[in-house]
Amino acid sequence: MIIVMRVGSSDEQLKKVIGRIEELGYRTHIMYGVERTVIGALGDERGKDKLLTLNHLPGVDKVIPILSPYKLAGTQLKEGPSQIRVSQDCVIGKGKLGLIAGPCSVESEEQILEAARAVKAAGANALRGGAFKPRSSTYSFQGLGEEGLKMLAMAREETGLPVVTEIIDHHDIDLIERYADVFQVGARNMQNFTLLKALGGTRKPILLKRGLSARIDELLLAAEYILAAGNPNVILCERGIRTFETATRNTLDLNAIPAIRERSHLPIVVDPSHGTGVWRYVSAMSKAAIACGADGLIIEVHPHPDSALSDGAQSLKPKVFKELVDELEPIARAVGCETLGARVLQQLRQPSAD
Ligand code: PEP
Ligand code: MN
């Protein structure tokens, strides 16, 4: 329920309303607007009728239901898009495009350092690399675990790039938090509600990938689990969905960008590597993603894709990644973005009036 305070209502009145909402067993989410304050009351839908009586309290203008099932991820309680700070130099959303790049898996110290240096030189502002890999086959490389995390931290130390790495088990939160800057929740875990709730108890940003067969509303409902548990720093990721098509690994659903934009304030990045499964298609889809309004990209880059232990076929060589970032620049500028990864974009001159 949304409780809209009157223009000019006092702090005392606001405090009383908040107190009453909490007495009724609801959590409050307060938004201080320029003219008036709005309170979101979050909790059991069954107590709605009691909340409606709040309109008798002094200072309350109206009480209206939150129509969206994803109350915190939706747009009713938050005006305008959100921006999420990953590190000093990596801010994602609202005209700032994140460029997260690196190998699918951390394989060795040399491999991750070489990848980190290369993606940094090309203009990335975050490093990706999996230490815990959710593989379809139990016989495939499962990741280096804590050793891999240490290598990622070493690469961050040298390059300054914040680290994005996947978590597959909520028991690993403390361990991963020691080394990483962003928890990635992979497609296979998008509806692992135990994991989502546990990550809601952390403060670090969460990169939440869309499930293999998840609808957009299911992605937003999954994000809601993290937000409702207390962590507001969620970045959504479109990474392709399962369709009947077999020419590509997945079907990159770029419809999701405007569709999510309309429904949510959360930033959304696109993963054209898993979205296509073919390195040759990654550039085209990256450009399309930025053109249609994505807040960033997460791209697999490997110094030697032919010997990669996972996802070599979709990984770019550093040189190709650099060329791609160069080609993305004019597109990012054309859609009004301020930054592209570490690069600050010069704005196009506004045409003069005469
Ligand atoms: C990955 O990023 O390497 C990965 C496993 O992605 P997804 O969860 O999207 O399949
Ligand atoms: Mn991968």
Short mmCIF file of C-alpha atoms and ligand atoms in Angstrom, two decimals:
data_model
loop_
_atom_site.label_atom_id
_atom_site.label_comp_id
_atom_site.label_asym_id
_atom_site.label_seq_id
_atom_site.Cartn_x
_atom_site.Cartn_y
_atom_site.Cartn_z
CA MET A 1 0.00 0.00 0.00
CA ILE A 2 1.21 3.55 -0.66
CA ILE A 3 0.45 6.25 1.91
CA VAL A 4 0.74 9.72 0.43
CA MET A 5 1.22 12.50 3.01
CA ARG A 6 -0.32 15.94 2.50
CA VAL A 7 1.79 18.82 1.26
CA GLY A 8 2.97 20.60 4.40
CA SER A 9 2.30 17.70 6.78
CA SER A 10 4.61 17.73 9.80
CA ASP A 11 7.44 15.38 10.79
CA GLU A 12 5.43 14.53 13.88
CA GLN A 13 2.49 13.39 11.75
CA LEU A 14 4.82 11.36 9.53
CA LYS A 15 6.33 9.67 12.57
CA LYS A 16 2.87 8.73 13.87
CA VAL A 17 1.85 7.24 10.52
CA ILE A 18 5.07 5.23 10.31
CA GLY A 19 4.55 4.02 13.88
CA ARG A 20 1.00 2.89 13.10
CA ILE A 21 2.08 1.06 9.94
CA GLU A 22 4.77 -0.78 11.89
CA GLU A 23 2.29 -1.59 14.66
CA LEU A 24 0.13 -3.26 12.03
CA GLY A 25 3.09 -5.49 11.21
CA TYR A 26 4.29 -3.81 8.02
CA ARG A 27 7.71 -2.60 6.97
CA THR A 28 7.99 0.97 5.75
CA HIS A 29 9.84 2.32 2.76
CA ILE A 30 9.93 6.11 2.83
CA MET A 31 10.43 8.40 -0.13
CA TYR A 32 10.98 12.07 0.56
CA GLY A 33 9.80 13.99 -2.51
CA VAL A 34 10.27 17.69 -3.18
CA GLU A 35 6.69 18.49 -2.16
CA ARG A 36 5.43 15.53 -0.24
CA THR A 37 6.48 12.35 1.46
CA VAL A 38 5.25 8.97 0.36
CA ILE A 39 5.41 5.83 2.48
CA GLY A 40 5.34 2.32 1.10
CA ALA A 41 3.85 -0.24 3.51
CA LEU A 42 5.25 -3.67 2.68
CA GLY A 43 4.00 -6.95 4.03
CA ASP A 44 1.16 -9.41 4.08
CA GLU A 45 -1.46 -8.51 1.47
CA ARG A 46 -4.21 -9.81 3.75
CA GLY A 47 -3.98 -6.82 6.07
CA LYS A 48 -4.85 -4.35 3.30
CA ASP A 49 -8.14 -3.27 4.86
CA LYS A 50 -6.44 -2.19 8.06
CA LEU A 51 -3.98 -0.08 6.10
CA LEU A 52 -6.82 1.67 4.30
CA THR A 53 -7.96 3.13 7.65
CA LEU A 54 -4.71 5.11 7.84
CA ASN A 55 -6.45 7.82 5.83
CA HIS A 56 -8.05 8.92 9.13
CA LEU A 57 -4.69 9.94 10.56
CA PRO A 58 -3.71 13.63 10.52
CA GLY A 59 -1.40 14.52 7.67
CA VAL A 60 -2.44 11.64 5.41
CA ASP A 61 -3.72 12.63 1.99
CA LYS A 62 -4.57 9.25 0.50
CA VAL A 63 -3.90 5.54 0.74
CA ILE A 64 -3.60 3.72 -2.55
CA PRO A 65 -2.74 0.10 -3.36
CA ILE A 66 0.57 -0.79 -5.02
CA LEU A 67 -0.65 -2.48 -8.16
CA SER A 68 2.61 -4.09 -9.17
CA PRO A 69 3.44 -7.51 -7.68
CA TYR A 70 7.08 -6.40 -7.51
CA LYS A 71 6.62 -3.50 -5.16
CA LEU A 72 10.24 -2.50 -4.66
CA ALA A 73 11.50 -3.48 -8.10
CA GLY A 74 8.59 -1.69 -9.78
CA THR A 75 8.20 1.98 -10.56
CA GLN A 76 5.47 3.03 -8.10
CA LEU A 77 7.76 3.47 -5.10
CA LYS A 78 10.75 4.84 -7.00
CA GLU A 79 10.71 7.70 -9.44
CA GLY A 80 13.12 7.42 -12.34
CA PRO A 81 15.88 4.89 -13.02
CA SER A 82 18.32 3.72 -10.36
CA GLN A 83 22.05 3.94 -10.54
CA ILE A 84 24.23 1.41 -8.76
CA ARG A 85 27.74 2.09 -7.60
CA VAL A 86 29.96 -0.96 -7.85
CA SER A 87 33.21 0.91 -7.15
CA GLN A 88 34.70 4.37 -7.47
CA ASP A 89 35.06 3.93 -11.24
CA CYS A 90 32.17 1.61 -11.96
CA VAL A 91 28.70 3.07 -11.75
CA ILE A 92 25.87 1.43 -13.67
CA GLY A 93 22.58 2.99 -14.74
CA LYS A 94 21.12 6.38 -15.66
CA GLY A 95 23.40 7.07 -18.60
CA LYS A 96 26.44 5.29 -17.22
CA LEU A 97 27.15 2.08 -19.08
CA GLY A 98 28.92 -0.70 -17.23
CA LEU A 99 31.40 -2.76 -19.22
CA ILE A 100 32.04 -6.02 -17.40
CA ALA A 101 34.45 -8.30 -19.22
CA GLY A 102 36.65 -11.30 -18.59
CA PRO A 103 36.73 -15.05 -18.98
CA CYS A 104 33.87 -17.41 -18.26
CA SER A 105 35.99 -19.18 -15.62
CA VAL A 106 39.11 -18.31 -13.71
CA GLU A 107 41.62 -20.94 -14.88
CA SER A 108 45.02 -19.80 -13.65
CA GLU A 109 46.82 -16.76 -12.29
CA GLU A 110 48.37 -16.00 -15.69
CA GLN A 111 45.05 -16.37 -17.51
CA ILE A 112 43.06 -14.04 -15.25
CA LEU A 113 45.85 -11.46 -15.03
CA GLU A 114 46.28 -11.42 -18.80
CA ALA A 115 42.52 -11.11 -19.28
CA ALA A 116 42.20 -8.38 -16.65
CA ARG A 117 45.00 -6.27 -18.14
CA ALA A 118 43.54 -6.64 -21.63
CA VAL A 119 39.96 -5.75 -20.76
CA LYS A 120 41.11 -2.81 -18.66
CA ALA A 121 43.22 -1.52 -21.56
CA ALA A 122 40.19 -1.80 -23.83
CA GLY A 123 38.03 0.29 -21.48
CA ALA A 124 36.15 -2.22 -19.29
CA ASN A 125 35.33 -1.02 -15.79
CA ALA A 126 34.73 -4.39 -14.12
CA LEU A 127 36.28 -7.84 -14.39
CA ARG A 128 34.21 -11.01 -14.61
CA GLY A 129 35.38 -14.54 -13.93
CA GLY A 130 33.73 -17.58 -12.38
CA ALA A 131 35.37 -19.43 -9.50
CA PHE A 132 32.27 -21.53 -8.77
CA LYS A 133 30.77 -22.75 -12.03
CA PRO A 134 27.25 -24.15 -12.36
CA ARG A 135 27.91 -26.68 -15.16
CA SER A 136 25.21 -28.75 -16.85
CA SER A 137 27.48 -31.79 -16.59
CA THR A 138 29.06 -32.89 -13.35
CA TYR A 139 32.10 -33.99 -15.41
CA SER A 140 32.78 -30.47 -16.72
CA PHE A 141 35.25 -28.07 -15.07
CA GLN A 142 33.57 -26.85 -11.89
CA GLY A 143 35.83 -23.87 -11.18
CA LEU A 144 38.82 -23.34 -8.89
CA GLY A 145 36.76 -22.30 -5.86
CA GLU A 146 38.61 -20.20 -3.27
CA GLU A 147 41.87 -20.42 -5.24
CA GLY A 148 40.05 -18.78 -8.13
CA LEU A 149 38.70 -16.05 -5.85
CA LYS A 150 42.24 -15.30 -4.67
CA MET A 151 43.37 -14.96 -8.28
CA LEU A 152 40.50 -12.58 -8.99
CA ALA A 153 41.45 -10.47 -5.97
CA MET A 154 45.03 -10.40 -7.26
CA ALA A 155 43.81 -9.17 -10.64
CA ARG A 156 41.76 -6.47 -8.91
CA GLU A 157 44.76 -5.44 -6.85
CA GLU A 158 46.84 -4.97 -9.98
CA THR A 159 44.26 -3.38 -12.30
CA GLY A 160 41.84 -1.69 -9.88
CA LEU A 161 38.92 -3.36 -11.65
CA PRO A 162 36.10 -4.48 -9.34
CA VAL A 163 35.37 -8.19 -9.53
CA VAL A 164 32.06 -9.82 -10.55
CA THR A 165 31.85 -13.52 -9.72
CA GLU A 166 29.12 -16.12 -9.46
CA ILE A 167 27.71 -17.55 -6.26
CA ILE A 168 25.90 -20.86 -6.44
CA ASP A 169 25.51 -21.72 -2.76
CA HIS A 170 24.35 -19.40 0.02
CA HIS A 171 26.89 -21.00 2.37
CA ASP A 172 29.62 -19.28 0.32
CA ILE A 173 28.41 -15.71 0.89
CA ASP A 174 31.02 -14.78 3.51
CA LEU A 175 33.82 -16.38 1.53
CA ILE A 176 32.94 -14.68 -1.77
CA GLU A 177 32.24 -11.36 -0.08
CA ARG A 178 35.86 -11.29 1.10
CA TYR A 179 37.16 -11.31 -2.47
CA ALA A 180 34.47 -9.98 -4.81
CA ASP A 181 32.66 -6.69 -5.41
CA VAL A 182 29.54 -8.05 -7.10
CA PHE A 183 27.75 -11.35 -6.55
CA GLN A 184 26.54 -12.83 -9.81
CA VAL A 185 23.44 -15.01 -9.54
CA GLY A 186 23.43 -17.19 -12.63
CA ALA A 187 20.51 -18.15 -14.82
CA ARG A 188 20.21 -21.55 -13.15
CA ASN A 189 19.80 -19.95 -9.74
CA MET A 190 17.45 -17.10 -10.60
CA GLN A 191 14.72 -18.76 -8.56
CA ASN A 192 16.92 -20.14 -5.79
CA PHE A 193 14.94 -18.24 -3.20
CA THR A 194 17.14 -19.29 -0.30
CA LEU A 195 20.12 -17.78 -2.11
CA LEU A 196 18.20 -14.63 -3.09
CA LYS A 197 17.00 -14.01 0.47
CA ALA A 198 20.46 -14.58 1.88
CA LEU A 199 21.96 -12.11 -0.63
CA GLY A 200 19.33 -9.62 0.48
CA GLY A 201 21.17 -9.55 3.79
CA THR A 202 24.38 -8.30 2.14
CA ARG A 203 25.13 -4.80 0.85
CA LYS A 204 27.22 -5.60 -2.21
CA PRO A 205 25.55 -5.31 -5.62
CA ILE A 206 23.93 -8.41 -7.08
CA LEU A 207 23.97 -9.12 -10.80
CA LEU A 208 20.81 -11.18 -11.25
CA LYS A 209 20.67 -13.11 -14.51
CA ARG A 210 17.42 -14.06 -16.15
CA GLY A 211 16.60 -17.77 -15.92
CA LEU A 212 16.82 -19.98 -19.00
CA SER A 213 13.05 -20.07 -19.35
CA ALA A 214 12.03 -17.23 -17.08
CA ARG A 215 9.54 -14.59 -18.02
CA ILE A 216 10.29 -10.93 -17.38
CA ASP A 217 7.81 -10.79 -14.50
CA GLU A 218 9.53 -13.80 -12.92
CA LEU A 219 12.90 -12.04 -13.19
CA LEU A 220 11.45 -8.99 -11.47
CA LEU A 221 9.81 -11.12 -8.78
CA ALA A 222 13.19 -12.79 -8.18
CA ALA A 223 14.80 -9.34 -7.82
CA GLU A 224 12.05 -8.46 -5.35
CA TYR A 225 13.27 -11.24 -3.02
CA ILE A 226 16.66 -9.54 -2.75
CA LEU A 227 15.22 -6.05 -2.40
CA ALA A 228 12.61 -7.09 0.18
CA ALA A 229 15.34 -8.76 2.24
CA GLY A 230 17.14 -5.43 2.45
CA ASN A 231 19.69 -5.11 -0.37
CA PRO A 232 18.66 -2.35 -2.81
CA ASN A 233 21.64 -2.90 -5.15
CA VAL A 234 20.28 -5.20 -7.82
CA ILE A 235 21.41 -5.11 -11.44
CA LEU A 236 19.32 -7.22 -13.81
CA CYS A 237 20.86 -9.16 -16.67
CA GLU A 238 19.28 -10.33 -19.92
CA ARG A 239 21.37 -13.31 -21.07
CA GLY A 240 19.14 -14.98 -23.62
CA ILE A 241 16.33 -17.47 -23.19
CA ARG A 242 15.58 -20.97 -24.46
CA THR A 243 13.54 -21.03 -27.64
CA PHE A 244 13.05 -23.50 -30.49
CA GLU A 245 16.00 -21.87 -32.29
CA THR A 246 19.20 -23.93 -32.48
CA ALA A 247 21.38 -21.70 -34.68
CA THR A 248 22.36 -19.82 -31.53
CA ARG A 249 22.89 -21.09 -27.97
CA ASN A 250 20.04 -18.93 -26.69
CA THR A 251 17.78 -16.25 -28.10
CA LEU A 252 18.89 -12.87 -26.81
CA ASP A 253 15.64 -11.18 -25.88
CA LEU A 254 16.29 -7.51 -26.44
CA ASN A 255 12.55 -6.88 -26.07
CA ALA A 256 13.33 -7.28 -22.39
CA ILE A 257 15.18 -3.95 -22.29
CA PRO A 258 12.26 -1.60 -23.03
CA ALA A 259 9.83 -3.99 -21.33
CA ILE A 260 11.83 -3.95 -18.09
CA ARG A 261 12.44 -0.21 -18.38
CA GLU A 262 8.70 0.31 -18.35
CA ARG A 263 8.17 -1.94 -15.33
CA SER A 264 11.23 -1.36 -13.16
CA HIS A 265 13.75 1.27 -12.07
CA LEU A 266 16.56 -1.29 -11.81
CA PRO A 267 19.47 -1.12 -14.26
CA ILE A 268 19.70 -3.90 -16.81
CA VAL A 269 22.82 -5.16 -18.52
CA VAL A 270 22.99 -7.52 -21.47
CA ASP A 271 25.12 -10.64 -21.86
CA PRO A 272 25.55 -11.21 -25.59
CA SER A 273 28.06 -14.02 -24.99
CA HIS A 274 25.59 -16.46 -23.43
CA GLY A 275 22.82 -14.81 -25.46
CA THR A 276 24.33 -16.03 -28.71
CA GLY A 277 26.95 -18.66 -27.84
CA VAL A 278 28.96 -17.63 -30.90
CA TRP A 279 31.81 -15.10 -30.61
CA ARG A 280 31.19 -13.80 -34.14
CA TYR A 281 27.68 -12.63 -33.15
CA VAL A 282 28.72 -10.90 -29.96
CA SER A 283 29.64 -7.54 -31.50
CA ALA A 284 26.39 -7.11 -33.43
CA MET A 285 24.26 -7.95 -30.40
CA SER A 286 26.32 -5.73 -28.08
CA LYS A 287 25.68 -2.78 -30.36
CA ALA A 288 22.00 -3.62 -30.59
CA ALA A 289 21.80 -3.84 -26.79
CA ILE A 290 23.31 -0.39 -26.26
CA ALA A 291 21.18 1.07 -29.05
CA CYS A 292 17.98 -0.19 -27.41
CA GLY A 293 18.83 1.26 -24.02
CA ALA A 294 20.76 -1.35 -21.99
CA ASP A 295 22.73 -0.01 -19.02
CA GLY A 296 25.79 -2.06 -19.82
CA LEU A 297 27.24 -5.30 -21.10
CA ILE A 298 28.84 -8.36 -19.59
CA ILE A 299 31.07 -10.00 -22.18
CA GLU A 300 33.27 -13.09 -22.07
CA VAL A 301 36.82 -12.30 -23.11
CA HIS A 302 39.61 -14.88 -22.96
CA PRO A 303 43.28 -14.38 -23.89
CA HIS A 304 43.28 -17.80 -25.60
CA PRO A 305 39.68 -18.86 -26.31
CA ASP A 306 40.78 -21.98 -28.18
CA SER A 307 42.10 -23.47 -24.95
CA ALA A 308 39.42 -22.12 -22.58
CA LEU A 309 38.07 -24.56 -19.99
CA SER A 310 34.54 -23.21 -20.46
CA ASP A 311 32.66 -21.20 -23.10
CA GLY A 312 35.63 -20.72 -25.45
CA ALA A 313 33.34 -20.70 -28.49
CA GLN A 314 31.59 -17.54 -27.34
CA SER A 315 34.63 -15.76 -25.89
CA LEU A 316 36.20 -12.81 -27.66
CA LYS A 317 39.93 -12.41 -28.05
CA PRO A 318 41.15 -9.20 -26.37
CA LYS A 319 41.82 -7.54 -29.73
CA VAL A 320 38.25 -8.13 -30.91
CA PHE A 321 36.93 -6.84 -27.58
CA LYS A 322 38.93 -3.63 -27.95
CA GLU A 323 37.59 -3.13 -31.50
CA LEU A 324 34.08 -3.69 -30.21
CA VAL A 325 34.44 -1.08 -27.45
CA ASP A 326 35.70 1.42 -30.04
CA GLU A 327 32.69 0.68 -32.24
CA LEU A 328 30.29 0.99 -29.32
CA GLU A 329 31.41 4.54 -28.53
CA PRO A 330 29.42 6.41 -31.19
CA ILE A 331 26.34 4.31 -30.46
CA ALA A 332 26.54 5.00 -26.73
CA ARG A 333 26.98 8.70 -27.47
CA ALA A 334 24.04 8.71 -29.88
CA VAL A 335 21.71 7.34 -27.21
CA GLY A 336 22.90 10.01 -24.78
CA CYS A 337 25.16 8.01 -22.46
CA GLU A 338 27.77 9.78 -20.36
CA THR A 339 30.19 6.91 -19.91
CA LEU A 340 31.00 3.62 -21.59
CA GLY A 341 32.92 1.52 -19.10
CA ALA A 342 35.97 3.54 -18.12
CA ARG A 343 35.59 5.88 -21.06
CA VAL A 344 33.96 9.26 -20.61
CA LEU A 345 31.97 10.13 -23.72
CA GLN A 346 32.08 13.54 -25.24
CA GLN A 347 28.55 14.70 -25.74
CA LEU A 348 27.40 15.64 -29.22
CA ARG A 349 27.04 19.38 -29.55
CA GLN A 350 23.41 20.48 -29.39
CA PRO A 351 22.42 22.08 -32.70
CA SER A 352 22.33 25.84 -32.25
CA ALA A 353 18.98 27.61 -32.38
CA ASP A 354 19.76 29.65 -35.51
C1 PEP B 1 28.34 -17.28 -16.85
O1 PEP B 1 28.18 -16.07 -16.72
O2 PEP B 1 29.42 -17.82 -17.15
C2 PEP B 1 27.13 -18.16 -16.73
C3 PEP B 1 27.22 -19.40 -16.31
O3 PEP B 1 26.03 -17.51 -17.13
P1 PEP B 1 24.49 -17.95 -17.12
O4 PEP B 1 24.13 -18.15 -15.68
O5 PEP B 1 23.79 -16.79 -17.74
O6 PEP B 1 24.36 -19.22 -17.93
MN MN B 2 30.13 -18.64 -19.37
#
